[in-house]
Short mmCIF file of C-alpha atoms in Angstrom, two decimals:
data_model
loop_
_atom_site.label_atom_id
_atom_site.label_comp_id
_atom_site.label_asym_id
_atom_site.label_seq_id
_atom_site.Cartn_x
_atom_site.Cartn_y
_atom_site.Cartn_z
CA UNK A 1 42.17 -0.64 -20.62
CA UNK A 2 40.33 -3.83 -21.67
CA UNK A 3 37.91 -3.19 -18.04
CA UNK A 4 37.50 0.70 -19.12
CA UNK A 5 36.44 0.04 -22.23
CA UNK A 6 33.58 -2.78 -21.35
CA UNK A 7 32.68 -0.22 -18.78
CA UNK A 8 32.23 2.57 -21.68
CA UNK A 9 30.40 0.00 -23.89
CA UNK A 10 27.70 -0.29 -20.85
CA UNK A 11 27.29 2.90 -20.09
CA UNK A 12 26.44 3.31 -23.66
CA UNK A 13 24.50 0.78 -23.92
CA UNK A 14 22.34 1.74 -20.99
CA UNK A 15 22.69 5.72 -22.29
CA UNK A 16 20.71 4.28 -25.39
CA UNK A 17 18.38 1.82 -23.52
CA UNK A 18 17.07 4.99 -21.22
CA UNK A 19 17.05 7.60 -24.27
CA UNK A 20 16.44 5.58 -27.15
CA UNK A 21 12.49 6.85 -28.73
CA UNK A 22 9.84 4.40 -28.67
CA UNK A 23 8.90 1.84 -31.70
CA UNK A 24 4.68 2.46 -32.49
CA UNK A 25 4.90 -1.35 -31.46
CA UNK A 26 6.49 -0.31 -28.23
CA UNK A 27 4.26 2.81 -27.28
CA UNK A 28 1.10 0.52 -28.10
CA UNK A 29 1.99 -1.91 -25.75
CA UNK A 30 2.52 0.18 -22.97
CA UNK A 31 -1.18 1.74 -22.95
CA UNK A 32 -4.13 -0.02 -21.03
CA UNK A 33 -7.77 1.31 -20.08
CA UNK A 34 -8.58 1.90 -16.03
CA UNK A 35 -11.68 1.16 -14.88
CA UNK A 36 -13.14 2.17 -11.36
CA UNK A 37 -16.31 0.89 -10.17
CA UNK A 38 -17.28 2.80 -7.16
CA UNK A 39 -20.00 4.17 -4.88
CA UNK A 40 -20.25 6.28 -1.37
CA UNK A 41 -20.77 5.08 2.04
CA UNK A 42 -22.08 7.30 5.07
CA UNK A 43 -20.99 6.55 8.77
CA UNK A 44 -22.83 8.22 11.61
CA UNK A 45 -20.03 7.88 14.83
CA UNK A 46 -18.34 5.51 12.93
CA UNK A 47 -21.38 3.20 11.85
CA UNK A 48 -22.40 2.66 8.20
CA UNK A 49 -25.83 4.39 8.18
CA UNK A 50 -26.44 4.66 4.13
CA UNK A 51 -24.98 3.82 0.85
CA UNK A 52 -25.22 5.54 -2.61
CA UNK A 53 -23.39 5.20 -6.28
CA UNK A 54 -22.66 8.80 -6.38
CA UNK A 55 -23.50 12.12 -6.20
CA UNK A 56 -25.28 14.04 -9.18
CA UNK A 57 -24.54 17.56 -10.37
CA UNK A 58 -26.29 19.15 -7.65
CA UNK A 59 -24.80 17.52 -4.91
CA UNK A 60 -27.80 15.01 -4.23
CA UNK A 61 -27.20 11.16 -3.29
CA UNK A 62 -27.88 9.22 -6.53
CA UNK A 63 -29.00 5.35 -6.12
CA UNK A 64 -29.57 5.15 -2.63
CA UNK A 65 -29.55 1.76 -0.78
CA UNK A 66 -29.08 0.47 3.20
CA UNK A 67 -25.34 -2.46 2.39
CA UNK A 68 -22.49 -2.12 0.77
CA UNK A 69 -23.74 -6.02 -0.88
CA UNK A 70 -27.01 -3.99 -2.44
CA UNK A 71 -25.62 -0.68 -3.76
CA UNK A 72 -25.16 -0.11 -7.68
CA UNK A 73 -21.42 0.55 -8.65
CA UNK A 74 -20.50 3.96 -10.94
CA UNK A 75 -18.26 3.04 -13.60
CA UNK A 76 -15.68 5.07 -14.76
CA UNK A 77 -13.33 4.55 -17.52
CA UNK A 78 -9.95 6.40 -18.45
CA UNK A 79 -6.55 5.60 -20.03
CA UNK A 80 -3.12 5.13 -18.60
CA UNK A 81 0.30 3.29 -19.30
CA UNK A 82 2.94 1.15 -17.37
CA UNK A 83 5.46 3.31 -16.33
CA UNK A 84 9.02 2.86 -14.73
CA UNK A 85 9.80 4.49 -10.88
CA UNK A 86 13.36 4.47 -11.47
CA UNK A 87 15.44 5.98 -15.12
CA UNK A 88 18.46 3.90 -14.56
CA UNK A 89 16.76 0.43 -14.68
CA UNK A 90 13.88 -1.96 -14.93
CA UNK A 91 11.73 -0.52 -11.93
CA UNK A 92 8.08 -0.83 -13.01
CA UNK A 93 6.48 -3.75 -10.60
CA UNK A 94 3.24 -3.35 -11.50
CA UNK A 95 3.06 -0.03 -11.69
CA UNK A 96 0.45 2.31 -13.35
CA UNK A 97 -0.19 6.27 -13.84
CA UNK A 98 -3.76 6.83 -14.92
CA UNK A 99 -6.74 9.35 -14.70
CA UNK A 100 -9.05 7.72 -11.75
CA UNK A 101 -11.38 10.65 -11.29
CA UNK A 102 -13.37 13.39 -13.58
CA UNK A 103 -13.96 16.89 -13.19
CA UNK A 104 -16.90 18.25 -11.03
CA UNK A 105 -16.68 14.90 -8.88
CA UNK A 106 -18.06 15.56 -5.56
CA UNK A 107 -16.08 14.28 -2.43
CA UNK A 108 -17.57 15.59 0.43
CA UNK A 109 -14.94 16.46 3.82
CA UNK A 110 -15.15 15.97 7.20
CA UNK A 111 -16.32 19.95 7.84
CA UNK A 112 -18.94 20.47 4.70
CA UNK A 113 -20.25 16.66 5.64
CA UNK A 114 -23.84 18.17 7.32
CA UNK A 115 -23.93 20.33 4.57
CA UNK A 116 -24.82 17.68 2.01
CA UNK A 117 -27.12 15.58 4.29
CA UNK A 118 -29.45 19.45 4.56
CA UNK A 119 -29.44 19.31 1.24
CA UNK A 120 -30.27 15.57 0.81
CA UNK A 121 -33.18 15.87 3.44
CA UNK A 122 -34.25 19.01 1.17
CA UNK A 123 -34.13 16.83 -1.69
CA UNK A 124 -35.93 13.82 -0.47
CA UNK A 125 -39.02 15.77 1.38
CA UNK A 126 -39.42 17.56 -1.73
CA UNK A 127 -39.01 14.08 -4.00
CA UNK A 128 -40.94 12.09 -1.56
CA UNK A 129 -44.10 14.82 -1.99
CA UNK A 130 -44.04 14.38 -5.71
CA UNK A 131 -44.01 11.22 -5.65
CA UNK A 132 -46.87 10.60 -3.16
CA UNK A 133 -48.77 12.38 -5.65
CA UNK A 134 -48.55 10.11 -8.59
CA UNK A 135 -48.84 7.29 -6.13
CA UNK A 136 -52.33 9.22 -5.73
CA UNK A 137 -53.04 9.17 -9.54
CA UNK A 138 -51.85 6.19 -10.10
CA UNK A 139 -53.96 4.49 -7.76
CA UNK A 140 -57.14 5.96 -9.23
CA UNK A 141 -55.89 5.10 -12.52
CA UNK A 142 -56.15 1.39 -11.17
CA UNK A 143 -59.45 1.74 -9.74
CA UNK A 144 -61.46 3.15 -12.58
CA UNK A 145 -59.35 0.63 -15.17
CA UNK A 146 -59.71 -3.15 -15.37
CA UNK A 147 -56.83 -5.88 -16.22
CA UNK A 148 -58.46 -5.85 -19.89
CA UNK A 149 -57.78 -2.64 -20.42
CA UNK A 150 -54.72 -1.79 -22.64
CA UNK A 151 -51.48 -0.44 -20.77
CA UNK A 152 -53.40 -2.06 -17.56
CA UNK A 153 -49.81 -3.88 -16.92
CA UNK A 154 -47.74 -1.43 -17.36
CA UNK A 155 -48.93 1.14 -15.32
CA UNK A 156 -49.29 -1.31 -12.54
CA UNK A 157 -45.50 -2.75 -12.88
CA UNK A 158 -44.63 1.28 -12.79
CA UNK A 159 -46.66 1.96 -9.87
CA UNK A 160 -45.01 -1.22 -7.71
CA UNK A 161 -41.77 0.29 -8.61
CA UNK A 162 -43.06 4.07 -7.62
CA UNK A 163 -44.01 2.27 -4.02
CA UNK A 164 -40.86 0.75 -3.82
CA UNK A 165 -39.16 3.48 -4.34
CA UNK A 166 -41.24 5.75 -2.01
CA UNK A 167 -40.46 3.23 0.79
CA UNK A 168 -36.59 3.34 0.60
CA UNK A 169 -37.24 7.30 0.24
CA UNK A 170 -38.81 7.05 3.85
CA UNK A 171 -36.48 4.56 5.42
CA UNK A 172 -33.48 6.99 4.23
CA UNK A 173 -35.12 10.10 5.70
CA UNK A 174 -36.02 8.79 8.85
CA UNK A 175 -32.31 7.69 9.47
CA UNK A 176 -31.05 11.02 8.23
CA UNK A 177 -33.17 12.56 9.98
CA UNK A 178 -32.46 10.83 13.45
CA UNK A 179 -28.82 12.35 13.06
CA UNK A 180 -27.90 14.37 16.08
CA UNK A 181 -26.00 18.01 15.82
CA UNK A 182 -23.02 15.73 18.07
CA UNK A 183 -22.93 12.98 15.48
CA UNK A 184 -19.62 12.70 13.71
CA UNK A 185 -20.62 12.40 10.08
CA UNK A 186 -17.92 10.84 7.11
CA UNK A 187 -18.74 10.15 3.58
CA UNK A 188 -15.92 8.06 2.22
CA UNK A 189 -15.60 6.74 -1.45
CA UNK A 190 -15.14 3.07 -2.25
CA UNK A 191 -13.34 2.30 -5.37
CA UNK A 192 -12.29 -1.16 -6.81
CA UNK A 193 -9.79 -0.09 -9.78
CA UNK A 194 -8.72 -2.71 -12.78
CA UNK A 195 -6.29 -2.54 -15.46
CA UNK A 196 -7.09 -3.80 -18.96
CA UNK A 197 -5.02 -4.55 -21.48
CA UNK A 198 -4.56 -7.46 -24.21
CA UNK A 199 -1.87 -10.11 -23.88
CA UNK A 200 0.99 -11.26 -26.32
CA UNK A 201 -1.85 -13.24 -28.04
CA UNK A 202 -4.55 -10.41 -27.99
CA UNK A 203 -6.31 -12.03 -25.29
CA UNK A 204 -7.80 -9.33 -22.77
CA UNK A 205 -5.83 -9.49 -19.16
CA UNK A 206 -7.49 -7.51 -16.17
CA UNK A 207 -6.00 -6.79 -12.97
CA UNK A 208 -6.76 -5.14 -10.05
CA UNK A 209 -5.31 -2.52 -8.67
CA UNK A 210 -4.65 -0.25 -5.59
CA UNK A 211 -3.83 3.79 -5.27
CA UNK A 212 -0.27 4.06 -4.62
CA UNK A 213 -0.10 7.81 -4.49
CA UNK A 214 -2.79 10.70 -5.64
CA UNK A 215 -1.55 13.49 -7.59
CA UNK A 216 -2.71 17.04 -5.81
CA UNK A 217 -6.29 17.45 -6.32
CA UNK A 218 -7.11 13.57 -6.78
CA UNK A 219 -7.33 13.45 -10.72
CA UNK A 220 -4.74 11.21 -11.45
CA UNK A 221 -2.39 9.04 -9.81
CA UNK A 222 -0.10 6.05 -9.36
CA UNK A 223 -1.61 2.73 -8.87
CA UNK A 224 0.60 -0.64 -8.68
CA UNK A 225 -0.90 -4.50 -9.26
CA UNK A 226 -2.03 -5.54 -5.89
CA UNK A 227 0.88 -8.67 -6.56
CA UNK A 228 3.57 -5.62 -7.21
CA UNK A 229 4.54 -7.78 -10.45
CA UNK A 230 4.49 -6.11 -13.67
CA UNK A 231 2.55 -8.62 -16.42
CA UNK A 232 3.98 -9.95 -19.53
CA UNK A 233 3.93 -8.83 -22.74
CA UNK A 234 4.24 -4.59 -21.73
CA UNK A 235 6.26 -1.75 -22.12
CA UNK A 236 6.91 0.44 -18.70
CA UNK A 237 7.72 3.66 -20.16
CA UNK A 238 10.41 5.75 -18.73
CA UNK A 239 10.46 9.11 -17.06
CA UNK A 240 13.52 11.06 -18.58
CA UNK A 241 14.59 13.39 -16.30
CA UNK A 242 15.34 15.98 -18.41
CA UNK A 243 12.14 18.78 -19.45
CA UNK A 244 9.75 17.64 -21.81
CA UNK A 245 9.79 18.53 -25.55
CA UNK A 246 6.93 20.86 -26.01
CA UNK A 247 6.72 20.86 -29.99
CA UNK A 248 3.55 21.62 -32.53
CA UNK A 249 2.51 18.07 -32.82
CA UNK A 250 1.55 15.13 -30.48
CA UNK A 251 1.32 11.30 -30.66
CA UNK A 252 -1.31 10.24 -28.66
CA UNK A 253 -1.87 6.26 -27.50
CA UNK A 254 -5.27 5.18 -26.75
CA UNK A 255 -7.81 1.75 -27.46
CA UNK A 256 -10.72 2.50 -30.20
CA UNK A 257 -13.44 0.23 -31.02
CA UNK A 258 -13.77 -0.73 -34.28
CA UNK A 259 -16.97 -1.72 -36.27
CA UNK A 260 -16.80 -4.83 -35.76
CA UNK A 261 -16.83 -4.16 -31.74
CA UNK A 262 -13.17 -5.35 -31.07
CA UNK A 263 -10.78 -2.82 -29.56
CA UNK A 264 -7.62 -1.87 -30.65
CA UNK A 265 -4.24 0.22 -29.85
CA UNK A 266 -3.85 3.11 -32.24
CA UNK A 267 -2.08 5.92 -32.19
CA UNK A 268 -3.96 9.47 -32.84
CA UNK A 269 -2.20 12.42 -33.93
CA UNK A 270 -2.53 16.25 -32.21
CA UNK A 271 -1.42 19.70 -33.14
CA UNK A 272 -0.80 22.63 -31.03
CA UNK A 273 -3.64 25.61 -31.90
CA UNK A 274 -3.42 28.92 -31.96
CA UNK A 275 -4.97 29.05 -28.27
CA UNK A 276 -1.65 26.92 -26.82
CA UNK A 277 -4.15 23.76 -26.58
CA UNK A 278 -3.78 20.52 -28.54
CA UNK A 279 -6.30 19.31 -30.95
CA UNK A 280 -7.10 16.33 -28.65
CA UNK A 281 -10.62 14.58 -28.98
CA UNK A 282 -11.92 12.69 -25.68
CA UNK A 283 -13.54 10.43 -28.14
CA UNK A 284 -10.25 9.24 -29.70
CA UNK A 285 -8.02 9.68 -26.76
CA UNK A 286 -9.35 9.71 -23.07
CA UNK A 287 -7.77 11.70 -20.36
CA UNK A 288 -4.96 9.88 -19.05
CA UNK A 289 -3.44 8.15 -22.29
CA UNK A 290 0.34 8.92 -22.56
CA UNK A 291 1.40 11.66 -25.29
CA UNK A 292 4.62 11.26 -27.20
CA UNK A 293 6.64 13.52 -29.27
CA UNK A 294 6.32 12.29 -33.06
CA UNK A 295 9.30 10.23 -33.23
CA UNK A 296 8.23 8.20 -29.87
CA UNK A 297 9.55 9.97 -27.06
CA UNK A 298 7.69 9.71 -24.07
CA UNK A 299 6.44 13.08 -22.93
CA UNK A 300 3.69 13.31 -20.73
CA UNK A 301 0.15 12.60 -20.10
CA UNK A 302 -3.76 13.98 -21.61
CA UNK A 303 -5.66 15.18 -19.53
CA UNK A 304 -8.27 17.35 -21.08
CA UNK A 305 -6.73 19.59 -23.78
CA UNK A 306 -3.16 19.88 -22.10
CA UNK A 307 -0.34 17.45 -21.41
CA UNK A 308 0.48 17.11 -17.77
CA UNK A 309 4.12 16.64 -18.59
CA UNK A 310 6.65 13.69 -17.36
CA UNK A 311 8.79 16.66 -15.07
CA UNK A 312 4.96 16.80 -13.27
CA UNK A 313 4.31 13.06 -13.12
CA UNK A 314 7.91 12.16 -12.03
CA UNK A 315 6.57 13.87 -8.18
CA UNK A 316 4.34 11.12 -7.70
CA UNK A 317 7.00 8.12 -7.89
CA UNK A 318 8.93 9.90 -5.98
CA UNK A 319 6.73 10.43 -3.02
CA UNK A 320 5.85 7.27 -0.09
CA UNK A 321 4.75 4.17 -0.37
CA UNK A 322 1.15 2.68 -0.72
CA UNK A 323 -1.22 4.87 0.82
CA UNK A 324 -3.71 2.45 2.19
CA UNK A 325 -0.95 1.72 4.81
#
């Protein structure tokens, strides 16, 4: 009787560790901010051939360069939280679920590849024309105007970086241009992801990361500490396996800056509108902070105006191991 009831007072006990709602102190310390610093590279039969930090609205190759060393990296920053694999126990090692990618991000695929590179030759014969033609004014601007002249400096520090820029313009064409219809062509993203967050002492930790697991369509995902240890002073939230409460108001946990420039955790409130969205703002809470029900249940996840709730999430920690294996 004695060994039944010690194992009834665990089972409690871990009943009330798994369902027990989180304390504000508790929710703030599970939150961190993501950041991804990234940028394209193109292979031609396997061989790097052209690097770029990203790809504008229309498709064209933004800040192009010739090495991986030279190109600029696109920063992008979103929320996410520590989070649990397992209910029953302790199970976070490092693990993360956050937003790593925005909407209307171009990835290119193996099939659509020579599509884009059309369109960048397009682009640069048409950008390459223009600017031929201020290099034209600009040089007669020079000629007529002395050193003494006022703006004399300027326009010639603008017109070194116009030739500069014409000359990479030419160098990228030419390669792009030498590409065969037989060349394999692959544009794959780089991405160097970090996790920051402030210690027990409100120090700022950062820690790099790797993609565990993409949720379908790439916007978020699970990422663990390239260690696979989970750092002091957080909270792992836990995936209840039961359907999320879907009631008229929200918690949301995100970082704000305050006027004095330092950030802090703080917790924003939502309500459900008449069109079945939440009142979230992306100023106050960026897509990927976690979303609790007012007395600190864990929930789900913002992304946009909706909650991609924990019955949704719980797929990804399910499924494989790292994929970069």
């Amino acid at each position: 009787m004695v060994l039944l009831l010690i194992c009834l007072l665990l089972l409690a006990a871990w009943a009330i560790w798994i369902i027990k709602a989180y304390s504000e102190q508790q929710v703030k310390k599970s939150i961190l901010q993501l950041e991804r610093r990234s940028y394209f590279v193109l292979y031609a039969n396997g061989e790097p051939l052209l690097t770029f930090s990203e790809f504008t609205p229309d498709s064209v190759m933004a800040g192009l360069s010739f090495s991986e060393d030279s190109v600029k990296r696109t920063l992008f920053t979103a929320g996410g939280f520590w989070v649990n694999r397992h209910v029953a126990f302790p199970s976070c090692n490092g693990r993360v679920m956050a937003v790593v990618s925005k909407l209307g991000e171009v990835i290119p695929t193996p099939n659509n590849a020579k599509l884009f590179l059309r369109k960048e030759i397009s682009y640069l014969t048409a950008d390459l024309k223009a600017m031929r033609l201020r290099q034209a004014e600009l040089r007669y601007y020079l000629r007529v105007h002395g050193v003494q002249d006022e703006g004399y400096d300027i326009i010639a520090k603008y017109a070194t970086r116009l030739h500069a820029q014409i000359d990479t313009t030419l160098s990228a064409l030419e390669k792009l241009r030498k590409i065969g219809p037989n060349t394999t062509i692959k544009i794959n993203q780089k991405a160097k992801f970090t996790a920051k967050f402030p210690d027990g002492k409100g120090q700022w930790q950062a820690h790099e990361l790797r993609i565990v697991k993409r949720s379908t369509g790439g916007r978020y995902a699970l990422l663990q500490t390239l260690s696979e240890e989970t750092p002091q002073d957080v909270k792992p939230l836990v995936l209840l396996p039961w359907k999320s409460e879907k009631g008229k108001e929200a918690v949301g946990a995100s970082f704000l800056t305050n006027a004095q420039g330092k950030m802090n955790s703080s917790l924003i409130e939502s309500y459900l509108q008449s069109n079945g969205k939440y009142s979230f703002s992306d100023y106050l809470l960026k897509d990927g902070c976690p979303i609790f029900t007012p007395n600190g249940t864990f929930i789900g996840m913002k992304v946009d105006t909706t909650i991609i709730y924990r019955e949704e999430l719980k797929q990804i920690l399910k499924e494989g191991d790292n994929e970069n294996k």
